[in-house]
Tab-separated table of C-alpha atoms and ligand atoms in Angstrom:
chain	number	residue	atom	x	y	z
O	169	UNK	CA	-205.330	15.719	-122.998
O	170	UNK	CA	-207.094	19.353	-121.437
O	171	UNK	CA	-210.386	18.091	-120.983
O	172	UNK	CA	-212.802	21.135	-120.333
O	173	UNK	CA	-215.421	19.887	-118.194
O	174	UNK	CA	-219.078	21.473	-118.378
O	175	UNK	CA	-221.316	21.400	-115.113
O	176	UNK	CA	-218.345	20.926	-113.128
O	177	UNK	CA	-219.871	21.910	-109.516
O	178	UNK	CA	-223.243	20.089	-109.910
O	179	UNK	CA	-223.127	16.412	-108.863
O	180	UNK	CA	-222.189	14.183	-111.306
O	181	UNK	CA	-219.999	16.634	-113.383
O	182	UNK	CA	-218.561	17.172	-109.710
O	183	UNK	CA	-217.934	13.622	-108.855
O	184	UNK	CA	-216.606	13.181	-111.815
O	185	UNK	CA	-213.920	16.110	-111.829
O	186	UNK	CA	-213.071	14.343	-107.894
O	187	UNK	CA	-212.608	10.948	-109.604
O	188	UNK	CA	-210.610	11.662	-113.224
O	189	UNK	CA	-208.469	14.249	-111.448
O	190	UNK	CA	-206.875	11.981	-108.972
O	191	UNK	CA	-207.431	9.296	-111.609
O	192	UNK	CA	-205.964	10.940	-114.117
O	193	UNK	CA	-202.696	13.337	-113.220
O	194	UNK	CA	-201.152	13.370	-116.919
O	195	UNK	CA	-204.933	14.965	-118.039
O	196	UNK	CA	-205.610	18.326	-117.285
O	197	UNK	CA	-209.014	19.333	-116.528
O	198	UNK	CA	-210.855	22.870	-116.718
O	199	UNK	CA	-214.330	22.991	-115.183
O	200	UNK	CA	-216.841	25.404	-116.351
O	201	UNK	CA	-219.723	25.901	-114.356
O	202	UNK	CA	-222.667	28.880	-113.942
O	203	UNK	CA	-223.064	28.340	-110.241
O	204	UNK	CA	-226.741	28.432	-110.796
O	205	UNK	CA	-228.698	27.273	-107.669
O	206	UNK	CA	-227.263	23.850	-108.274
O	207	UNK	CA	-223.521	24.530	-108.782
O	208	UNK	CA	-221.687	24.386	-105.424
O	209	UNK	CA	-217.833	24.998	-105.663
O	210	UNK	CA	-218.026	23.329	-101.768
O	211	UNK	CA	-217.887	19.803	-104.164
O	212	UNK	CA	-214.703	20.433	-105.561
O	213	UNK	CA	-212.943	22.066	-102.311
O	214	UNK	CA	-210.377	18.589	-102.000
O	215	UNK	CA	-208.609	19.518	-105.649
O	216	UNK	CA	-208.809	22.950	-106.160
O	217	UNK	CA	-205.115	22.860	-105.453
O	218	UNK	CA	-204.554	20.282	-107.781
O	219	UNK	CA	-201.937	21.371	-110.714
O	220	UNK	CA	-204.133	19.366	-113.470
O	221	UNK	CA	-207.102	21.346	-112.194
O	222	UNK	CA	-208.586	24.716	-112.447
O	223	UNK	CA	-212.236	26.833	-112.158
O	224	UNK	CA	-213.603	29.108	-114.196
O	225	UNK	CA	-216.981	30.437	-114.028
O	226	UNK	CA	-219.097	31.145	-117.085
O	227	UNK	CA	-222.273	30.435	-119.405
O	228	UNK	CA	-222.245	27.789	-122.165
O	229	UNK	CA	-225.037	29.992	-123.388
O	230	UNK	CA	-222.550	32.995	-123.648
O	231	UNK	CA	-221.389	32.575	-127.420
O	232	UNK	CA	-218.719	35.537	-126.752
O	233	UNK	CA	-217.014	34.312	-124.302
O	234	UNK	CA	-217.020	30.507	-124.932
O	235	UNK	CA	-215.319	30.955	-127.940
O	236	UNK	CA	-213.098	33.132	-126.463
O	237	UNK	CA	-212.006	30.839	-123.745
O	238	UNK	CA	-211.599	27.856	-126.739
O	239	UNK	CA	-209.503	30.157	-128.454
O	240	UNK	CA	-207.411	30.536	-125.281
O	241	UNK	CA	-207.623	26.663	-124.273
O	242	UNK	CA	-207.287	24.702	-127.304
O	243	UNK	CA	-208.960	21.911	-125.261
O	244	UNK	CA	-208.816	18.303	-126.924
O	245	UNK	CA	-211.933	17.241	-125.662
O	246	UNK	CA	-215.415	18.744	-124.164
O	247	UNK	CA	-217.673	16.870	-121.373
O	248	UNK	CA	-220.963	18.961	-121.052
O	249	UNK	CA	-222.409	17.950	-117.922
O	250	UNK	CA	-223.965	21.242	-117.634
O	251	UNK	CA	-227.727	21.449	-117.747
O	252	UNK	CA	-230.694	22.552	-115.765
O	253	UNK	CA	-231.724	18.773	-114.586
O	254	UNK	CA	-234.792	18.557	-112.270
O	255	UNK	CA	-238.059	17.007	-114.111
O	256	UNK	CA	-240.522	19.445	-111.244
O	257	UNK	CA	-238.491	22.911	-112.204
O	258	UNK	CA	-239.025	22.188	-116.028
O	259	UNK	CA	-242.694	21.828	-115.099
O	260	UNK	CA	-243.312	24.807	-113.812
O	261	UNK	CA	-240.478	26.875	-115.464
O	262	UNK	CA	-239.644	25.675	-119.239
O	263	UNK	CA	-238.072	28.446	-120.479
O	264	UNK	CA	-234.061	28.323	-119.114
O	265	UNK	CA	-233.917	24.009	-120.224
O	266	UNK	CA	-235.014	25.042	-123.622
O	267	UNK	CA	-232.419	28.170	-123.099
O	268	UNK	CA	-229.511	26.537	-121.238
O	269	UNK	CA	-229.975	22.463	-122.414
O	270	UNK	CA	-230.714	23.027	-125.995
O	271	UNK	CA	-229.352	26.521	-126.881
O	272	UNK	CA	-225.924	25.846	-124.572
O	273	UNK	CA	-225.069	22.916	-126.475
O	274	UNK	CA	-225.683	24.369	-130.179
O	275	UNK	CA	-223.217	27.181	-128.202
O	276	UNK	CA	-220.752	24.446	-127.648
O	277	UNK	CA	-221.166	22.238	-130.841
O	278	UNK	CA	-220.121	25.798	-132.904
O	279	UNK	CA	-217.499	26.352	-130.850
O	280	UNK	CA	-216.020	22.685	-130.679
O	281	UNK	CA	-216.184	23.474	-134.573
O	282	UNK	CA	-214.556	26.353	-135.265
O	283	UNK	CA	-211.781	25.607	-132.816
O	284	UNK	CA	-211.394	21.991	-134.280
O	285	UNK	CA	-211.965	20.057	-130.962
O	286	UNK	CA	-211.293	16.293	-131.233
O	287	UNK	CA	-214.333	14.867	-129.345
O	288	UNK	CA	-217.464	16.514	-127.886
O	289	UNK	CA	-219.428	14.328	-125.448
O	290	UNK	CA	-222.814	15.143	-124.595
O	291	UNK	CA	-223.808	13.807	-120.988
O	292	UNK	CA	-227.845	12.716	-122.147
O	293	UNK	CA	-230.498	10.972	-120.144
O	294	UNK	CA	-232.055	7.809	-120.533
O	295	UNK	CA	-235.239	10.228	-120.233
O	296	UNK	CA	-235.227	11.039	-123.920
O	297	UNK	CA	-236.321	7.591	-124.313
O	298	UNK	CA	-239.645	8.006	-122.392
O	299	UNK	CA	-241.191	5.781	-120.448
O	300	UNK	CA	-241.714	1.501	-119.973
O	301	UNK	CA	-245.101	-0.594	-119.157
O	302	UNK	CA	-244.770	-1.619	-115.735
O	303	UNK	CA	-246.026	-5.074	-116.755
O	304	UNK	CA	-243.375	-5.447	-119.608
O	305	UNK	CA	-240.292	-6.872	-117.264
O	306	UNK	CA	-238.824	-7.664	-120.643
O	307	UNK	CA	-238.845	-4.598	-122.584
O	308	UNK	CA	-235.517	-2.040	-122.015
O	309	UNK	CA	-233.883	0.903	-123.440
O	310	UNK	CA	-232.458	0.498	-126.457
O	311	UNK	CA	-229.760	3.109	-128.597
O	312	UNK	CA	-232.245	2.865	-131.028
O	313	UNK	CA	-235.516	2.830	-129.104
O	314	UNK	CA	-236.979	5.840	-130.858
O	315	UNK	CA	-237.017	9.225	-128.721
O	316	UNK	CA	-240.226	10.201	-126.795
O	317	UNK	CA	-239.815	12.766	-124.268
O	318	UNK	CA	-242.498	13.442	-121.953
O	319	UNK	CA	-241.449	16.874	-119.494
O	320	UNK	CA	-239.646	19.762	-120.906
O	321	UNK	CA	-236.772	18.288	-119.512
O	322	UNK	CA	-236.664	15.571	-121.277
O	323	UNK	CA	-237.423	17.385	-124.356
O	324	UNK	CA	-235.193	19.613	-124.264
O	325	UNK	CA	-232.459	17.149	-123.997
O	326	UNK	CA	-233.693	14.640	-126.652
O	327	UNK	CA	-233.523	18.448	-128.562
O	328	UNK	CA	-229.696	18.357	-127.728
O	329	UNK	CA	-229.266	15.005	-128.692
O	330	UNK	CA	-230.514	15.918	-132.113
O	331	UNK	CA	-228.737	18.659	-132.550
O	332	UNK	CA	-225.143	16.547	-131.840
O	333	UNK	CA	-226.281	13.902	-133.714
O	334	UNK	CA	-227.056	16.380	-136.547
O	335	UNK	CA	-223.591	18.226	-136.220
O	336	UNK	CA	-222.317	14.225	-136.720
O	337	UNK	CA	-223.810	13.687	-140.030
O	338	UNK	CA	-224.010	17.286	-141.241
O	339	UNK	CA	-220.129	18.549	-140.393
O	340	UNK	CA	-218.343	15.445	-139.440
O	341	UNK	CA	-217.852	17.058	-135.823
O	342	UNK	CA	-215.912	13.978	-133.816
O	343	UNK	CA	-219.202	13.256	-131.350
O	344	UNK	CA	-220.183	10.940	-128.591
O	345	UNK	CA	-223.718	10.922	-126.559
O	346	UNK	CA	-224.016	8.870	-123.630
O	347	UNK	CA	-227.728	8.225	-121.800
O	348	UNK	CA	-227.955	7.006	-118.554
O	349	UNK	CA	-230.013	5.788	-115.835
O	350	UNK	CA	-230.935	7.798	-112.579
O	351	UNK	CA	-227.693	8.272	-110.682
O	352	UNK	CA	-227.428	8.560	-106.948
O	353	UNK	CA	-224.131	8.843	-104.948
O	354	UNK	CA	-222.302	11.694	-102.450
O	355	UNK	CA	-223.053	15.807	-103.224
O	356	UNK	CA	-226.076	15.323	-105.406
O	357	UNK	CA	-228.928	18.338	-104.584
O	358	UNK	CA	-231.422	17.508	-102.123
O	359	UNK	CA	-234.218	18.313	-104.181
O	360	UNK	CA	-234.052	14.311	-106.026
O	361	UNK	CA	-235.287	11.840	-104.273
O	362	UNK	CA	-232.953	10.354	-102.786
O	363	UNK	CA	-231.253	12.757	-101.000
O	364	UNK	CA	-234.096	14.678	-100.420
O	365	UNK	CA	-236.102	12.041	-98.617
O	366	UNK	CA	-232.464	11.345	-96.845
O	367	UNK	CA	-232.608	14.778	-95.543
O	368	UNK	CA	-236.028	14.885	-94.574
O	369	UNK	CA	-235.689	11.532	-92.166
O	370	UNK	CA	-232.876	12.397	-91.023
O	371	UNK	CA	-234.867	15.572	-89.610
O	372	UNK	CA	-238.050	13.363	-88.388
O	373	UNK	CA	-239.790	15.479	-91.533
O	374	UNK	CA	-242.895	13.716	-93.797
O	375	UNK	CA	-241.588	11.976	-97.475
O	376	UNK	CA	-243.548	13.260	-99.620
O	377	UNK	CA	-243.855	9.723	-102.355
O	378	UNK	CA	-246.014	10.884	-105.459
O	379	UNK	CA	-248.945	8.843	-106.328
O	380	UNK	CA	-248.475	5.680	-105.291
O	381	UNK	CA	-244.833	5.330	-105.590
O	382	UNK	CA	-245.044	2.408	-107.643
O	383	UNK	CA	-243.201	4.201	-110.473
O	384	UNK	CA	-240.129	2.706	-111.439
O	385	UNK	CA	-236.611	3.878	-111.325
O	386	UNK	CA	-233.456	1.967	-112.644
O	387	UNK	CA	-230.518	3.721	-110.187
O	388	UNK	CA	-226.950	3.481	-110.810
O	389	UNK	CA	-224.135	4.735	-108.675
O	390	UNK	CA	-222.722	8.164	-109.725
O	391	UNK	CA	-218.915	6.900	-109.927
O	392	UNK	CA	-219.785	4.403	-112.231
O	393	UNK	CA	-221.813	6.808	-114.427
O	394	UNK	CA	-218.626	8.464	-114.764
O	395	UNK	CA	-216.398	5.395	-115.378
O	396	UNK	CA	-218.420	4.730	-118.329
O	397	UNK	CA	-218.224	8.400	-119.781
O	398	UNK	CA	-214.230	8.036	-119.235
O	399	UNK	CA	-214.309	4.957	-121.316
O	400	UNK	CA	-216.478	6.282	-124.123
O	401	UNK	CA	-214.344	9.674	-124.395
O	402	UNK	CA	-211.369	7.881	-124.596
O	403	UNK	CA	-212.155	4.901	-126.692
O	404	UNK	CA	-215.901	5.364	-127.817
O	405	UNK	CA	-216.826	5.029	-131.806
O	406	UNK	CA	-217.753	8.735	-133.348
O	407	UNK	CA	-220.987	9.524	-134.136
O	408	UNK	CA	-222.680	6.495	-131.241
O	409	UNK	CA	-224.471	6.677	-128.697
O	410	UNK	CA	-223.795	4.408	-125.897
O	411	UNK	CA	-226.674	3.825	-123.063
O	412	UNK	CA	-225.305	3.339	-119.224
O	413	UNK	CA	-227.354	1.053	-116.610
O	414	UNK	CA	-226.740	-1.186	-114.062
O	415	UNK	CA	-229.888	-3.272	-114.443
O	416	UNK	CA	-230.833	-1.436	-110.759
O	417	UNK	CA	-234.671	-1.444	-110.965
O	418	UNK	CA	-236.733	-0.277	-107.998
O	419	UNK	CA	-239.836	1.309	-107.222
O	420	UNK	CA	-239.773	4.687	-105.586
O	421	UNK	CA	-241.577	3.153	-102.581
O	422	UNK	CA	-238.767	0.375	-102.108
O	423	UNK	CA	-236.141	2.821	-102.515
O	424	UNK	CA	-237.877	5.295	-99.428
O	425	UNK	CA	-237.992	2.118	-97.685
O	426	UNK	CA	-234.860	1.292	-97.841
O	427	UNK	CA	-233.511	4.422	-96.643
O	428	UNK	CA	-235.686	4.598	-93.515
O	429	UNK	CA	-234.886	1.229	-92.497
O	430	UNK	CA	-230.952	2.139	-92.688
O	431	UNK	CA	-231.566	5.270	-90.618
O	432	UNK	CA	-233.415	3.388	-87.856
O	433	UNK	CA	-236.755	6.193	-88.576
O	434	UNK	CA	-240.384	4.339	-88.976
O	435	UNK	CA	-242.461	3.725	-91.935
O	436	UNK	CA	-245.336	6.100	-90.801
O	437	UNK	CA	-243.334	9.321	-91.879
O	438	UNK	CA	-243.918	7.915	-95.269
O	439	UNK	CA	-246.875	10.551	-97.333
O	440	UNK	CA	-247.800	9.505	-100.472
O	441	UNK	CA	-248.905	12.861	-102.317
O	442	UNK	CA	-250.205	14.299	-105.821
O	443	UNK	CA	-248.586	12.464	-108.744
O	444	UNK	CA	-246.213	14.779	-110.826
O	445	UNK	CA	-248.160	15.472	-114.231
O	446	UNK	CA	-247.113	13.111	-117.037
O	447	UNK	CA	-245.244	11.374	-114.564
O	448	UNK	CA	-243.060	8.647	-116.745
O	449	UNK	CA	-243.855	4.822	-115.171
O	450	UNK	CA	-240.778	3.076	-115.741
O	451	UNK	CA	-237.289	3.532	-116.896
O	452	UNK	CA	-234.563	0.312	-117.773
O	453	UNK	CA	-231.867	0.508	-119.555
O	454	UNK	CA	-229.836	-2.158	-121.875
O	455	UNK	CA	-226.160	-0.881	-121.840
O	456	UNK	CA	-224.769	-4.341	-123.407
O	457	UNK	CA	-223.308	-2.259	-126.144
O	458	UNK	CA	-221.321	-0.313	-123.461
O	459	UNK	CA	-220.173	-3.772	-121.684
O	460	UNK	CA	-219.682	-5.523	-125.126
O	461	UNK	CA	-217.870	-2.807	-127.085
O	462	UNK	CA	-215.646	-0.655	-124.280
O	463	UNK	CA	-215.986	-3.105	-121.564
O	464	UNK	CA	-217.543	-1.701	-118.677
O	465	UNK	CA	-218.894	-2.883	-115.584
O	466	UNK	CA	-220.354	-1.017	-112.641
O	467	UNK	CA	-218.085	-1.632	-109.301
O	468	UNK	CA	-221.512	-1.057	-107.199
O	469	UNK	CA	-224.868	-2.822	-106.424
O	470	UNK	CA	-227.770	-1.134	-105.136
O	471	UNK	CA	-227.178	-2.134	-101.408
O	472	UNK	CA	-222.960	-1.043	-101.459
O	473	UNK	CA	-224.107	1.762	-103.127
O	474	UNK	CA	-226.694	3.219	-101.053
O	475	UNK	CA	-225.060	2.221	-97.533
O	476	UNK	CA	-221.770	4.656	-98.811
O	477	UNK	CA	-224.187	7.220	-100.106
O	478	UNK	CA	-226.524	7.017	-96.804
O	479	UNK	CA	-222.910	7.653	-94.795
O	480	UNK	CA	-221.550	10.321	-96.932
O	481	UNK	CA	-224.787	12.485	-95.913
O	482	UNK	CA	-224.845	11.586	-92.365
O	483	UNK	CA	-220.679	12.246	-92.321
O	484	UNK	CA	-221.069	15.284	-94.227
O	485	UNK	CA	-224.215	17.058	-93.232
O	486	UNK	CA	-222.935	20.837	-93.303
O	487	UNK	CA	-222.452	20.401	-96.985
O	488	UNK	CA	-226.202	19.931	-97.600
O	489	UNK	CA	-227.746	21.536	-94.461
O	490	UNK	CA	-226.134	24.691	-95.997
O	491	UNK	CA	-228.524	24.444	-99.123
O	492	UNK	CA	-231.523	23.749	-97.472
O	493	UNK	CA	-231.034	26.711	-94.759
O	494	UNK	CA	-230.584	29.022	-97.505
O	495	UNK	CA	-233.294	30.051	-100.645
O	496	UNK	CA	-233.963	25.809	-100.912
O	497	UNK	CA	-236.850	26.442	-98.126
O	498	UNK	CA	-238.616	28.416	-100.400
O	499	UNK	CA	-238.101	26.229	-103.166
O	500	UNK	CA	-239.762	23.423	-101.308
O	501	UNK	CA	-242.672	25.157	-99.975
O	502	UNK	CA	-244.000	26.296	-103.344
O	503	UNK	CA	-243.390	23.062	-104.813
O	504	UNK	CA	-245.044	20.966	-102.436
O	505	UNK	CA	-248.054	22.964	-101.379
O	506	UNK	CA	-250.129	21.861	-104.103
O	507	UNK	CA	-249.461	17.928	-103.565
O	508	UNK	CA	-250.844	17.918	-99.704
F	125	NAD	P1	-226.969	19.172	-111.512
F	125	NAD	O1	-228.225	19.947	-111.617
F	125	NAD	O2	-226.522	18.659	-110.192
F	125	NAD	O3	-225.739	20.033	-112.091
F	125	NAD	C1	-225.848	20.817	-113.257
F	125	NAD	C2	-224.680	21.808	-113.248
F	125	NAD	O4	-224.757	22.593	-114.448
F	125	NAD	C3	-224.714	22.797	-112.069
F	125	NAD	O5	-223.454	22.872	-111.455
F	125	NAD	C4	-225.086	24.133	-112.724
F	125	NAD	O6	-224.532	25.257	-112.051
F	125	NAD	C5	-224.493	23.944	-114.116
F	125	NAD	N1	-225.144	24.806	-115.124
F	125	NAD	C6	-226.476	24.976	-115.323
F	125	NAD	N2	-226.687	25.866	-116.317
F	125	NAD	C7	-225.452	26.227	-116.785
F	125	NAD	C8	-225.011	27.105	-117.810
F	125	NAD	N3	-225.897	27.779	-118.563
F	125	NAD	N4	-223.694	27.237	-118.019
F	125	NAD	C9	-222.789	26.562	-117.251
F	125	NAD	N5	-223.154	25.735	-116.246
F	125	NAD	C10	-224.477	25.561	-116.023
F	125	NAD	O7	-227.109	17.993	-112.570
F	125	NAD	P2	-226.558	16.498	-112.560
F	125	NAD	O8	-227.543	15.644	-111.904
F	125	NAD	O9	-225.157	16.514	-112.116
F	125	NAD	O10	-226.627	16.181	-114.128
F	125	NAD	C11	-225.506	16.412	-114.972
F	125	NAD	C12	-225.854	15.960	-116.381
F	125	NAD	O11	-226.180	14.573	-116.377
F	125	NAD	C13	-227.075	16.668	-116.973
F	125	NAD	O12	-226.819	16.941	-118.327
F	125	NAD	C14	-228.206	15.661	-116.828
F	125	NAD	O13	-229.169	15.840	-117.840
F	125	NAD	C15	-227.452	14.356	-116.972
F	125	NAD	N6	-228.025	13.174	-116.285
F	125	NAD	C16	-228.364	13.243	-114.965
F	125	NAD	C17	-228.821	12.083	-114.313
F	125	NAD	C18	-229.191	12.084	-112.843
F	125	NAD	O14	-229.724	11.098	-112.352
F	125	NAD	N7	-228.920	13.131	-112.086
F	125	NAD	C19	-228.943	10.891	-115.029
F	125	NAD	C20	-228.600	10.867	-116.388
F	125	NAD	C21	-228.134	12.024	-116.990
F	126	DAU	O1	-233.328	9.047	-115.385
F	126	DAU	C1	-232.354	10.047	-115.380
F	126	DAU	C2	-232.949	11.308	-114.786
F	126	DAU	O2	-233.118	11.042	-113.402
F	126	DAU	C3	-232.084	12.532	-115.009
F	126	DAU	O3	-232.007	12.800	-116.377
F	126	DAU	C4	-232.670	13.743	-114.261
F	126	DAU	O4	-231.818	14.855	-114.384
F	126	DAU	C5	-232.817	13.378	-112.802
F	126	DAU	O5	-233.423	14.449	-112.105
F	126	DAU	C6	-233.651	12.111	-112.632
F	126	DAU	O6	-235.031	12.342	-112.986
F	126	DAU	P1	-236.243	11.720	-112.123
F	126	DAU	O7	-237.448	12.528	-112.345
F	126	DAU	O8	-236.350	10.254	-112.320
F	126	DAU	O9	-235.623	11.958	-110.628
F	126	DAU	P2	-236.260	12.502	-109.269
F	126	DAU	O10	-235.219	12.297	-108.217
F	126	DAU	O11	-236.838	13.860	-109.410
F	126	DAU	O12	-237.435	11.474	-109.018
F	126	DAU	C7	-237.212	10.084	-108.956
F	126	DAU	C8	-238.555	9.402	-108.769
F	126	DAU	O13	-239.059	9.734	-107.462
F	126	DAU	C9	-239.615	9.870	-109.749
F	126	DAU	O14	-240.453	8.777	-110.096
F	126	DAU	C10	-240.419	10.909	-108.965
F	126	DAU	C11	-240.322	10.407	-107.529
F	126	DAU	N1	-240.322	11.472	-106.478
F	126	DAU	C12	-239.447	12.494	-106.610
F	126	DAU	C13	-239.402	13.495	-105.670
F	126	DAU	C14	-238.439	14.660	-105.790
F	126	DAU	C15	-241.175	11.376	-105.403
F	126	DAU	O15	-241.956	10.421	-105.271
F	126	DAU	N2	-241.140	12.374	-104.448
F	126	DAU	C16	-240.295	13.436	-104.543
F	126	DAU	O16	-240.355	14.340	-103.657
């Protein structure tokens, strides 16, 4: 198969080109990626010798020169991990999700048509879905738990996941649409939690927690994210979508906990600060019909997971001290004056 690869240098369509790659040698794989702020071509420096791999850099908003490279490519099948991702950005900047998240993937959904392209998988969020009670253990994510997006972000992808859905029923284009949980795992942006609060103990530097940080996260590790999107390119039913959890749910508190207690730092650098507006409570996800139907199973729990993910950053810290010398300073200052 030629597999073109979307989002390539951001971190999960980056992990996932590092895994299928090696994984993979009779596949070859073309990754497309902007380089916006969060593309970083550092990610994919161990296979960009690789014969079943190659770079290209490019828009999925640019309708010219997409179909121009499918023309070119022929490519059997389309991942589109690309996607401006961070819930604070869309907040204060809607315009490029709506642009780049919605507009992209109508880009990519007429090009997968008129070049006849056997399966487009869109890489969705359980976000789409909205939020959980925090009192309602028992309720989960659903496929068809009906879509109720609260940021722009989240909007803007439940808007793509129309649109491929739509492309299903209206032109019989071969589709997939997989949502899943938070992800955490090596090269993700330290603006997330995870790595961000990572890189700011690691520095003896304040967490900044929002609200109370008893909102409710349900993490899976990034690998097995992308063993399940493998699985439903290669073997998912057209037209489904397929949700991806690991039944992982912790509160943002416990998860900052966690971290500082692995790093040896103390509690007290812990700041709880302004809540994020329409902050979503809780997110848990039901991916029996992933288990049932393609038969997949995570390889990590939360504890495996976050000790390798903890010892990638503190074995690999020029990778991400490089981002937050640079422009990311900025970023951070204007984002978190407000929530002091
Ligand atoms: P990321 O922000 O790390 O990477 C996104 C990548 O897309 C970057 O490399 C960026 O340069 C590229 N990109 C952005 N705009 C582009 C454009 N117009 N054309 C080409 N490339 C462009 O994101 P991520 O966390 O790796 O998320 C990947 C996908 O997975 C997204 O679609 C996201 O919605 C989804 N997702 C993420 C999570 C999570 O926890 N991070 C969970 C579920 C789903
Ligand atoms: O659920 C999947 C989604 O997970 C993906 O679709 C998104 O692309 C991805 O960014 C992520 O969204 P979240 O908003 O859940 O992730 P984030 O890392 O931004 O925040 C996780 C939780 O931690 C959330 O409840 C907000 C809180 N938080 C976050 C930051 C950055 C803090 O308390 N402090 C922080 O500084």
């Amino acid at each position: 198969m030629k597999i073109l690869v979307t989002g390539g240098a951001g971190f999960i369509g980056g992990n996932f080109c590092l895994t299928m790659v090696n994984e993979h040698p009779e596949d070859e794989y073309v990754c497309l990626d902007l380089l916006t702020y969060a593309g970083n071509l550092e990610t994919l420096a161990s296979i960009q010798d690789k014969k079943n791999f190659r770079f290209i850099r490019g828009d999925i908003r640019d309708r010219e020169f997409i179909y121009r490279l499918f023309e070119e490519e022929q490519f059997d099948a389309v991942i589109n991990f690309a996607a401006e991702t961070h819930v604070d950005r869309s907040i204060e900047e809607p315009d490029v999700f709506v642009s780049t998240n919605v507009m992209g993937v109508q880009v990519l959904l007429d090009a997968c048509r008129k070049y006849q392209t056997k399966r487009f998988h869109q890489v969705s969020t359980d976000e789409v879905y909205g939020d959980l009670p925090l009192d309602r253990p028992d309720l989960l994510f659903r496929e068809d738990t009906p879509l109720h997006a609260s940021s722009p972000y989240s909007a803007s992808k439940a808007s793509a996941d129309l649109l491929v859905l739509a492309y299903y029923r209206t032109f019989g284009l071969p589709v997939t649409i997989s949502r899943c949980s938070n992800n955490y795992g090596p090269y993700q942006f330290p603006e997330k939690l995870i790595p961000l609060m990572i890189a700011r103990a690691t520095a003896d530097e304040s967490l900044p927690v929002y609200g109370e940080g008893l909102n409710v996260r349900d993490w899976l590790h990034v690998y097995d994210h992308n063993t399940a999107i493998d699985l439903i390119v290669r073997n998912g039913r057209e037209g489904e979508v397929y949700n991806i959890g690991g039944h992982n749910e912790k509160a943002n508190i416990d998860v900052v906990k966690t971290i500082l207690r692995q790093l040896g730092k103390p509690e007290s650098l812990i700041h709880f600060v302004k809540d994020r507006p329409g902050h979503d409570l809780r997110y848990a996800m039901d991916p029996t019909k992933l288990e049932t139907e393609l038969g997949w199973k995570p390889v990590y729990n939360f504890d495996t997971g976050m000790k390798q993910t903890i010892d990638w950053y503190l074995e690999n810290r020029e990778w991400w001290e490089h981002i937050i010398s640079g422009d990311y300073k900025n970023y951070y200052a204007r984002m978190y004056k407000d929530r002091q």
